[in-house]
Amino acid sequence: MSAARAKILEKHDDDVVIVSAIRSAMTKSKKGGFKDTRPEEILMNVLKHAYTSTKLDPTLIEDIVVGNVLPPSGGASAARMAAIAAGIPIETPITTVNRQCSSGLTAVNQIANSIKAGQIDIGIGAGVESMTFGYGPGAMPDNYSELVLETQEAEDCLIPMGITSENVAADYNISREAQDTFAALSFQKAAAAQKANLFGPEILPIRVKQVSPDGGKQFLVDHDDGVRDGVTAESLAKLKPAFKKDGSTHAGNASQVSDGAAAVLLARRSVAKKLGLPIVGKFVAAQAVGVPPRIMGVGPAFAIPHVLKKTGLELSDIDFFEINEAFASQALFCCEKLGIPWKEAGLNGKVNRWGGAIAIGHPLGCTGARQIATGLNIAKHDNEKVFVTSMCIGSGMGMAGVFVNEQ
């Protein structure tokens, strides 16, 4: 064991610890389990469970940060409504944050930093997205400044995400075949994990009302409904490219458009111990970096080494990685660039052991928090200690976080 790994496994009273981490199911936008459920309702449920499941007095929650990329009317009001409806006192403040696909991790990082700085003792970092209600042309501004667009890399921030995937594939010679193999593995791992009910401990079943001709019926949303069994590289090879006629990115090797929420309750270790709260993990560090916007998907390949350098860790110190699968092209590139093996079948590989966003879904603001819940669940199941979560970020960034399992 390296000295750096041994150091982060130590327990100190001023550590930032995770008391609970929970997520909703990830459901298909416009046709899945949450197609008729507003984002504040999904968020309300995970916020409430985050503190009630640990028997924490909600008056002790001192701040909440919620990642949200496509918020109606600015977003902060809907998050505030969700917190109040969840039984959290009006005295507890809340804010929303948007760092695109890393918003959920950014929210957790902000709460962790507030604890480290001594501003608060207990807080919640969360993420939510309803791509059913927030995604599409309505989320786009009518125009941009011509003066700003004269800077090429500023204009590159407007490149559609699918085209950035094609750019990564072209720049780094990532074949369609390799992308489809990566995507098929994601589906196969997620399907096997779902069949074995491995996601059960991290998912909060939520009862919602779905619109129907008879006036609406109650429906329990308790599983990721985008996971498909039986997907192979051969079946994916039949799909047409989605963004360029001769491209390699398509609906089957890109992340799904999804709805969902997740919440992570954090505290200073000394306070958690004093209150008798469960401690399931430890927040170690997180870092964000910038990369060229036209190949935004390479972000994790640079964010992961950055956070490891800051903590003194080596790749070999990490038991497994959760790297968000915005597109197979970029996730595969990041694994290859870092030397992380990705071709293992089965549920005990080095990256995305139970599948990733290609199979599970990617509600933009939620994923960064969802990965923490999934990572802790995997670590407990597999008796692992140290894991890294990471994601690329639209407009050209990457973010990564280091966590320790203490279950």
Tab-separated table of C-alpha atoms in Angstrom, residues 24-25 27 30 32-47 66 68 70-73 75 77-79 81-83 85 127-135 206-211 221 258-262 363:
chain	number	residue	atom	x	y	z
A	24	SER	CA	-33.826	7.856	-7.673
A	25	ALA	CA	-34.125	5.490	-10.583
A	27	THR	CA	-35.713	6.942	-16.317
A	30	LYS	CA	-40.536	11.690	-22.187
A	32	GLY	CA	-39.975	6.578	-18.779
A	33	GLY	CA	-41.172	6.374	-15.200
A	34	PHE	CA	-40.766	10.106	-14.459
A	35	LYS	CA	-42.194	11.417	-17.747
A	36	ASP	CA	-45.051	13.148	-15.886
A	37	THR	CA	-43.092	14.057	-12.733
A	38	ARG	CA	-41.604	17.509	-12.247
A	39	PRO	CA	-37.928	17.689	-11.172
A	40	GLU	CA	-38.702	19.320	-7.808
A	41	GLU	CA	-40.824	16.304	-6.865
A	42	ILE	CA	-38.036	13.811	-7.612
A	43	LEU	CA	-35.580	16.054	-5.741
A	44	MET	CA	-37.942	16.396	-2.759
A	45	ASN	CA	-38.015	12.627	-2.332
A	46	VAL	CA	-34.232	12.104	-2.339
A	47	LEU	CA	-33.620	15.118	-0.055
A	66	VAL	CA	-28.147	21.265	-5.925
A	68	ASN	CA	-29.095	21.456	-12.118
A	70	LEU	CA	-31.655	22.908	-17.365
A	71	PRO	CA	-33.573	24.759	-14.651
A	72	PRO	CA	-36.837	26.476	-15.459
A	73	SER	CA	-36.938	30.114	-14.282
A	75	GLY	CA	-33.733	26.867	-10.861
A	77	SER	CA	-36.824	28.477	-6.518
A	78	ALA	CA	-37.687	24.916	-7.572
A	79	ALA	CA	-34.825	23.544	-5.447
A	81	MET	CA	-39.486	24.405	-2.916
A	82	ALA	CA	-38.225	20.811	-2.962
A	83	ALA	CA	-36.226	21.288	0.252
A	85	ALA	CA	-41.545	20.173	0.879
A	127	GLY	CA	-28.305	16.879	-8.289
A	128	VAL	CA	-31.494	16.758	-10.319
A	129	GLU	CA	-32.554	16.877	-13.939
A	130	SER	CA	-35.792	16.395	-15.782
A	131	MET	CA	-34.749	16.239	-19.409
A	132	THR	CA	-38.410	15.543	-20.123
A	133	PHE	CA	-39.313	19.087	-19.104
A	134	GLY	CA	-36.017	20.969	-19.457
A	135	TYR	CA	-34.231	19.606	-22.528
A	206	ILE	CA	-40.664	6.793	-5.593
A	207	ARG	CA	-44.425	6.607	-6.087
A	208	VAL	CA	-45.580	9.084	-8.722
A	209	LYS	CA	-48.705	9.849	-10.689
A	210	GLN	CA	-48.633	9.130	-14.394
A	211	VAL	CA	-51.033	10.805	-16.762
A	221	VAL	CA	-40.584	4.023	-10.051
A	258	SER	CA	-32.934	10.861	-18.737
A	259	ASP	CA	-34.757	12.089	-15.639
A	260	GLY	CA	-33.552	11.562	-12.059
A	261	ALA	CA	-32.125	12.952	-8.820
A	262	ALA	CA	-29.546	12.037	-6.181
A	363	PRO	CA	-29.774	13.259	-16.189
